[in-house]
Amino acid sequence: MERIVAQSSCWRVLGLKVDLDEPEARLRERAAERAGIDPKSILSLRVARKSLDARVRRGRRSLQFVVHVDVEVTGGPEGSESTALRRAVRAGHLVEQPPTSQLHVKPPPKLRAARFAVVGSGPAGLFAALALARSGVEVDLFDRGPALAERSRAVAGFLRNRVLNPEANLLFGEGGAGTYSDGKIYTRVDHPLEPSILKELVECGAPPEIAWDARAHIGTDRLHRILPRLRARLLDAGVTFHWSTSIMGWRSVEQGGQRKVLALETESGEFGCDGVVLALGHSAQDTLEQLARQGLVVAAKPFQLGVRVEHPQALIDRGRFGDEALAKELGAAYYGLSSRGGSGVAAAHSFCMCP
């Protein structure tokens, strides 16, 4: 390997030890030392994973956080620093990372002046619209529900008098179904787009720890402040919002053996477009049925059945920490369970724990 660090490259530095009372600001210095690079060459640093080492050693428990960090490095260390970096790679302290994917795409020339319709304003729809708009594509975003303020009034009215608005409720409207479910954003998958999406949310007011917390929650109260800021970014990028607008179908033609969409048919009229992104969520059965009648291929997806289980938090803290007092330092303890299926018994796993 002639040159390990390119002009700009990303590395994951593994296994940095941090005491409970140490500031995370020390991570930059320790990451540079472990990687054998000059701290000044680190352009950015992000906590990728953080876990608690609570093992008992020599009869006593010494608590430390073990942290993996992703660093973006500019330039290439020379001489002894380069040797130290190679040594860190060989020792398994350092792993090269693919560059973070950005929230934009490079459309082919024929689409650079195109107009796309995005249907649904949940996470998928919002970030699809943002990526397309930042790439120079004109975007119309449609949602059958209203913007957040009107949606919140409808939800409050339902909770007060139990009169349901079929188009403005816990499922339909700005932010999608997750708007009133504590903003759970963990997915159990790694994807190059994840850091950019999380960075966008943090810049809109989400807690910085969502970038590394394996069980990240934004919180419904914060989410209701974040969504208007995210909407403002989409508006700045050129996205046009169409609230309280249901999709009735589309007009299309057969072209080269493929079906090309020419326009969306909505209750507010027809909107011409060159392409459609469907981000309908899990409760748009009527829309899917209508589109299926017009030739959209729809496949049923397996579903999971959820139940709620409650335990006293003190019980969990004792089981995980062995000492309830540690919860004051470390926060509420978590746990997860899973059971593989077989012999006619369905598999089961815990999905979300909300202390």
Coordinates of C-alpha atoms in Angstrom, one line a residue:
M1 CA 0.0 0.0 0.0
E2 CA 1.8 3.1 -1.2
R3 CA -0.6 5.7 0.1
I4 CA -3.3 5.0 2.8
V5 CA -4.8 8.4 3.3
A6 CA -6.2 10.0 0.1
Q7 CA -6.6 13.8 -0.2
S8 CA -9.8 13.4 1.7
S9 CA -10.7 10.1 3.3
C10 CA -12.9 8.6 6.0
W11 CA -11.7 6.2 8.8
R12 CA -13.4 4.5 11.7
V13 CA -11.2 4.6 14.8
L14 CA -12.1 1.7 17.1
G15 CA -12.1 1.1 20.8
L16 CA -11.4 4.5 22.3
K17 CA -11.8 4.4 26.1
V18 CA -13.6 7.3 27.9
D19 CA -14.3 7.6 31.6
L20 CA -17.8 8.4 32.7
D21 CA -16.9 11.9 33.7
E22 CA -14.6 12.7 30.7
P23 CA -15.9 15.2 28.1
E24 CA -16.3 13.9 24.6
A25 CA -14.0 16.7 23.4
R26 CA -11.1 14.4 24.3
L27 CA -12.1 12.0 21.6
R28 CA -10.5 14.1 18.8
E29 CA -7.1 14.0 20.5
R30 CA -7.4 10.3 21.3
A31 CA -8.6 9.4 17.8
A32 CA -5.6 11.2 16.2
E33 CA -3.2 9.5 18.6
R34 CA -4.6 6.0 17.9
A35 CA -4.7 6.6 14.2
G36 CA -1.2 8.1 14.0
I37 CA -2.3 11.3 12.4
D38 CA -2.0 15.0 13.3
P39 CA -5.2 16.2 15.1
K40 CA -5.2 19.3 12.8
S41 CA -5.7 17.0 9.8
I42 CA -9.1 15.9 11.1
L43 CA -11.8 17.8 9.2
S44 CA -14.8 16.3 11.1
L45 CA -15.4 13.7 13.8
R46 CA -18.6 11.8 14.5
V47 CA -19.4 9.2 17.3
A48 CA -20.4 6.1 15.3
R49 CA -21.0 3.8 18.3
K50 CA -20.9 4.0 22.0
S51 CA -21.2 1.2 24.6
L52 CA -20.6 0.7 28.3
D53 CA -17.8 -1.6 29.5
A54 CA -19.1 -2.8 32.9
R55 CA -16.9 -5.9 33.2
V56 CA -15.5 -6.9 36.6
R57 CA -11.8 -7.0 36.7
R58 CA -9.7 -8.2 39.6
G59 CA -12.8 -8.2 41.8
R60 CA -13.9 -4.7 41.1
R61 CA -16.0 -3.0 38.4
S62 CA -14.4 -0.1 36.5
L63 CA -16.9 1.6 34.3
Q64 CA -15.8 3.1 31.0
F65 CA -17.4 4.0 27.7
V66 CA -16.0 2.3 24.6
V67 CA -16.4 4.5 21.6
H68 CA -15.9 4.1 17.9
V69 CA -15.6 7.4 15.9
D70 CA -15.6 8.2 12.2
V71 CA -13.1 10.9 11.2
E72 CA -12.8 12.6 7.9
V73 CA -9.1 13.4 7.2
T74 CA -7.7 15.9 4.7
G75 CA -4.2 15.5 3.2
G76 CA -1.9 12.5 3.8
P77 CA 0.4 12.1 6.8
E78 CA 3.9 11.6 5.8
G79 CA 7.0 9.9 7.3
S80 CA 6.6 8.5 10.8
E81 CA 2.9 9.5 11.0
S82 CA 2.2 7.4 7.9
T83 CA 4.0 4.5 9.4
A84 CA 2.0 4.8 12.6
L85 CA -1.3 4.9 10.6
R86 CA -0.3 1.7 8.7
R87 CA 0.5 0.1 12.0
A88 CA -2.9 1.1 13.4
V89 CA -4.6 -0.5 10.3
R90 CA -2.6 -3.7 10.7
A91 CA -3.5 -3.8 14.4
G92 CA -7.2 -3.5 13.7
H93 CA -7.5 -0.1 15.4
L94 CA -8.5 1.7 12.2
V95 CA -10.8 0.7 9.4
E96 CA -11.3 2.7 6.2
Q97 CA -14.9 3.8 5.6
P98 CA -16.7 4.5 2.4
P99 CA -17.4 8.2 1.8
T100 CA -20.7 9.4 3.2
S101 CA -23.4 9.6 0.6
Q102 CA -24.9 13.1 0.2
L103 CA -28.5 14.0 0.0
H104 CA -28.5 14.7 -3.7
V105 CA -28.4 12.7 -6.9
K106 CA -27.0 13.3 -10.3
P107 CA -29.9 12.9 -12.7
P108 CA -29.3 12.0 -16.3
P109 CA -29.4 15.0 -18.7
K110 CA -32.9 14.3 -19.9
L111 CA -34.2 14.7 -16.3
R112 CA -32.2 17.8 -15.3
A113 CA -35.2 20.0 -16.2
A114 CA -37.7 17.4 -15.1
R115 CA -40.6 17.7 -12.7
F116 CA -41.2 15.0 -10.1
A117 CA -44.1 14.3 -7.9
V118 CA -43.4 12.9 -4.4
V119 CA -46.5 11.4 -2.7
G120 CA -46.3 11.3 1.1
S121 CA -44.6 13.6 3.6
G122 CA -43.3 11.0 6.0
P123 CA -39.5 10.5 6.3
A124 CA -39.1 8.8 3.0
G125 CA -41.1 11.4 1.1
L126 CA -39.5 14.4 2.8
F127 CA -35.9 13.3 2.2
A128 CA -36.7 12.0 -1.4
A129 CA -38.0 15.5 -2.2
L130 CA -35.0 17.2 -0.6
A131 CA -32.5 15.1 -2.5
L132 CA -34.3 15.6 -5.8
A133 CA -34.7 19.4 -5.3
R134 CA -31.1 19.9 -4.3
S135 CA -30.1 18.0 -7.5
G136 CA -31.9 20.6 -9.7
V137 CA -35.2 18.7 -10.2
E138 CA -38.5 20.5 -9.8
V139 CA -40.5 18.8 -7.0
D140 CA -44.2 18.8 -6.0
L141 CA -44.8 17.0 -2.7
F142 CA -48.4 15.8 -2.1
D143 CA -50.0 14.6 1.2
R144 CA -53.6 13.7 1.8
G145 CA -53.2 15.2 5.3
P146 CA -52.5 18.8 6.4
A147 CA -49.4 20.6 7.5
L148 CA -48.4 20.1 11.1
A149 CA -50.3 22.9 12.9
E150 CA -53.6 22.0 11.4
R151 CA -52.9 18.3 11.9
S152 CA -52.1 18.8 15.6
R153 CA -55.4 20.6 16.0
A154 CA -57.3 17.6 14.5
V155 CA -55.4 15.2 16.7
A156 CA -56.2 17.2 19.8
G157 CA -59.8 17.4 18.8
F158 CA -60.0 13.6 18.4
L159 CA -58.4 13.1 21.8
R160 CA -60.9 15.5 23.3
N161 CA -64.2 14.4 21.7
R162 CA -63.3 11.1 19.8
V163 CA -64.5 12.5 16.5
L164 CA -62.1 11.2 13.8
N165 CA -61.1 13.3 10.8
P166 CA -60.3 10.5 8.2
E167 CA -57.7 12.8 6.5
A168 CA -56.0 14.5 9.4
N169 CA -55.1 12.1 12.3
L170 CA -52.3 10.1 13.8
L171 CA -51.5 8.6 10.4
F172 CA -52.0 11.3 7.7
G173 CA -50.3 14.7 7.5
E174 CA -46.9 16.3 7.8
G175 CA -44.3 14.0 9.1
G176 CA -46.2 10.8 8.6
A177 CA -47.2 8.2 11.2
G178 CA -44.1 8.8 13.2
T179 CA -44.9 12.3 14.1
Y180 CA -46.8 11.2 17.2
S181 CA -44.8 8.1 18.1
D182 CA -41.9 9.6 19.9
G183 CA -39.8 10.0 16.7
K184 CA -38.1 6.6 16.8
I185 CA -35.5 6.6 14.1
Y186 CA -33.4 3.5 14.6
T187 CA -33.4 1.0 11.7
R188 CA -30.9 -1.8 12.6
V189 CA -29.2 -1.2 9.3
D190 CA -26.1 0.6 8.2
H191 CA -26.5 2.7 5.0
P192 CA -24.1 5.4 3.5
L193 CA -27.0 7.9 3.5
E194 CA -27.7 7.6 7.2
P195 CA -25.0 10.1 8.4
S196 CA -26.3 12.8 6.0
I197 CA -29.9 12.3 7.0
L198 CA -29.1 12.4 10.7
K199 CA -26.9 15.5 10.2
E200 CA -29.9 17.2 8.5
L201 CA -32.1 16.4 11.5
V202 CA -29.5 17.6 14.0
E203 CA -29.1 20.9 12.2
C204 CA -32.9 21.2 12.4
G205 CA -32.8 20.8 16.2
A206 CA -32.6 17.1 16.9
P207 CA -30.3 15.9 19.8
P208 CA -26.7 15.4 18.5
E209 CA -26.6 11.9 20.1
I210 CA -29.0 10.5 17.5
A211 CA -26.0 10.3 15.2
W212 CA -24.6 7.4 17.3
D213 CA -27.3 6.2 19.7
A214 CA -28.3 2.7 18.7
R215 CA -31.8 3.3 20.1
A216 CA -32.2 6.9 19.0
H217 CA -35.4 8.8 19.7
I218 CA -36.0 12.4 18.7
G219 CA -39.0 12.8 21.0
T220 CA -42.4 14.0 19.9
D221 CA -42.0 17.4 21.4
R222 CA -38.7 18.1 19.6
L223 CA -40.0 16.5 16.4
H224 CA -42.8 19.1 16.3
R225 CA -40.2 21.9 16.3
I226 CA -37.9 20.1 13.8
L227 CA -40.5 19.4 11.1
P228 CA -41.3 23.1 10.3
R229 CA -37.5 23.8 10.1
L230 CA -37.1 20.8 7.8
R231 CA -40.0 22.1 5.7
A232 CA -38.3 25.5 5.4
R233 CA -35.2 23.7 4.0
L234 CA -37.4 22.0 1.4
L235 CA -39.0 25.3 0.5
D236 CA -35.6 26.9 0.1
A237 CA -34.6 24.1 -2.2
G238 CA -37.6 24.8 -4.4
V239 CA -40.1 22.1 -3.2
T240 CA -43.8 23.0 -3.7
F241 CA -46.1 21.5 -1.0
H242 CA -49.7 20.4 -1.7
W243 CA -51.4 19.6 1.6
S244 CA -54.8 17.9 2.0
T245 CA -54.5 16.6 -1.5
S246 CA -55.5 13.0 -2.2
I247 CA -54.1 11.1 -5.2
M248 CA -56.9 9.6 -7.3
G249 CA -54.7 7.9 -9.9
W250 CA -52.4 8.8 -12.8
R251 CA -52.4 9.4 -16.5
S252 CA -49.8 7.4 -18.4
V253 CA -48.8 6.1 -21.8
E254 CA -47.0 3.0 -23.1
Q255 CA -43.6 4.0 -24.3
G256 CA -40.8 1.6 -25.4
G257 CA -42.4 -1.3 -23.6
Q258 CA -42.6 0.7 -20.4
R259 CA -45.4 2.7 -18.7
K260 CA -44.5 6.4 -18.5
V261 CA -46.4 8.6 -16.1
L262 CA -47.5 11.9 -17.6
A263 CA -49.6 13.4 -14.8
L264 CA -51.0 12.7 -11.3
E265 CA -54.8 12.9 -11.0
T266 CA -55.7 14.5 -7.7
E267 CA -58.9 15.7 -6.1
S268 CA -57.5 19.2 -6.8
G269 CA -57.0 18.6 -10.5
E270 CA -54.3 17.1 -12.7
F271 CA -50.6 17.8 -12.1
G272 CA -48.2 17.1 -15.0
C273 CA -44.9 15.4 -14.1
D274 CA -42.1 13.3 -15.5
G275 CA -41.8 10.9 -12.7
V276 CA -43.4 9.8 -9.4
V277 CA -41.9 8.8 -6.1
L278 CA -44.5 6.9 -4.0
A279 CA -43.8 7.2 -0.3
L280 CA -47.3 6.2 0.9
G281 CA -46.6 4.7 4.3
H282 CA -48.4 1.7 5.8
S283 CA -52.0 3.0 5.8
A284 CA -52.7 4.1 2.3
Q285 CA -54.6 1.0 1.2
D286 CA -57.2 2.9 -0.7
T287 CA -54.6 4.7 -2.8
L288 CA -52.7 1.5 -3.5
E289 CA -55.9 -0.2 -4.6
Q290 CA -56.7 2.7 -7.0
L291 CA -53.2 2.6 -8.5
A292 CA -53.3 -1.2 -8.7
R293 CA -56.5 -0.9 -10.8
Q294 CA -54.5 1.3 -13.1
G295 CA -51.7 -1.2 -13.6
L296 CA -49.3 -0.6 -10.7
V297 CA -47.8 -3.9 -9.6
V298 CA -48.4 -4.3 -5.8
A299 CA -47.1 -7.1 -3.6
A300 CA -48.2 -7.9 -0.1
K301 CA -45.6 -7.4 2.6
P302 CA -45.4 -9.6 5.7
F303 CA -46.5 -7.8 8.8
Q304 CA -45.6 -7.9 12.5
L305 CA -48.0 -7.9 15.4
G306 CA -46.9 -5.7 18.3
V307 CA -47.8 -5.9 22.0
R308 CA -46.9 -3.6 24.8
V309 CA -45.0 -5.0 27.8
E310 CA -44.3 -2.9 30.9
H311 CA -41.7 -3.4 33.6
P312 CA -40.7 -1.2 36.6
Q313 CA -37.6 0.7 35.5
A314 CA -35.9 -0.1 38.8
L315 CA -36.1 -3.8 38.0
I316 CA -34.4 -3.3 34.6
D317 CA -31.7 -1.1 36.2
R318 CA -30.9 -3.7 38.8
G319 CA -30.8 -6.4 36.1
R320 CA -28.5 -4.5 33.8
F321 CA -26.4 -2.5 36.2
G322 CA -26.5 -4.5 39.3
D323 CA -26.9 -1.2 41.2
E324 CA -29.9 1.1 40.8
A325 CA -27.6 4.1 41.8
L326 CA -25.7 3.7 38.5
A327 CA -28.9 4.7 36.6
K328 CA -28.3 8.2 38.0
E329 CA -25.0 8.4 36.2
L330 CA -25.7 6.3 33.1
G331 CA -29.4 7.0 32.5
A332 CA -32.2 4.4 32.3
A333 CA -31.0 0.9 31.4
Y334 CA -32.2 -0.8 28.2
Y335 CA -32.4 -4.4 27.2
G336 CA -33.4 -6.4 24.1
L337 CA -34.8 -9.9 23.6
S338 CA -35.2 -12.1 20.5
S339 CA -36.5 -15.6 19.9
R340 CA -36.2 -17.5 16.6
G341 CA -39.2 -19.2 15.2
G342 CA -39.6 -22.9 14.4
S343 CA -41.9 -25.9 14.7
G344 CA -44.9 -23.7 13.9
V345 CA -44.0 -21.0 16.4
A346 CA -43.5 -17.5 15.1
A347 CA -40.3 -15.6 15.8
A348 CA -40.4 -12.7 18.2
H349 CA -38.2 -9.8 19.1
S350 CA -38.3 -6.6 21.2
F351 CA -38.5 -3.6 18.9
C352 CA -38.6 -0.5 21.0
M353 CA -37.9 0.3 24.6
C354 CA -39.0 3.6 25.9
P355 CA -37.8 4.2 29.5

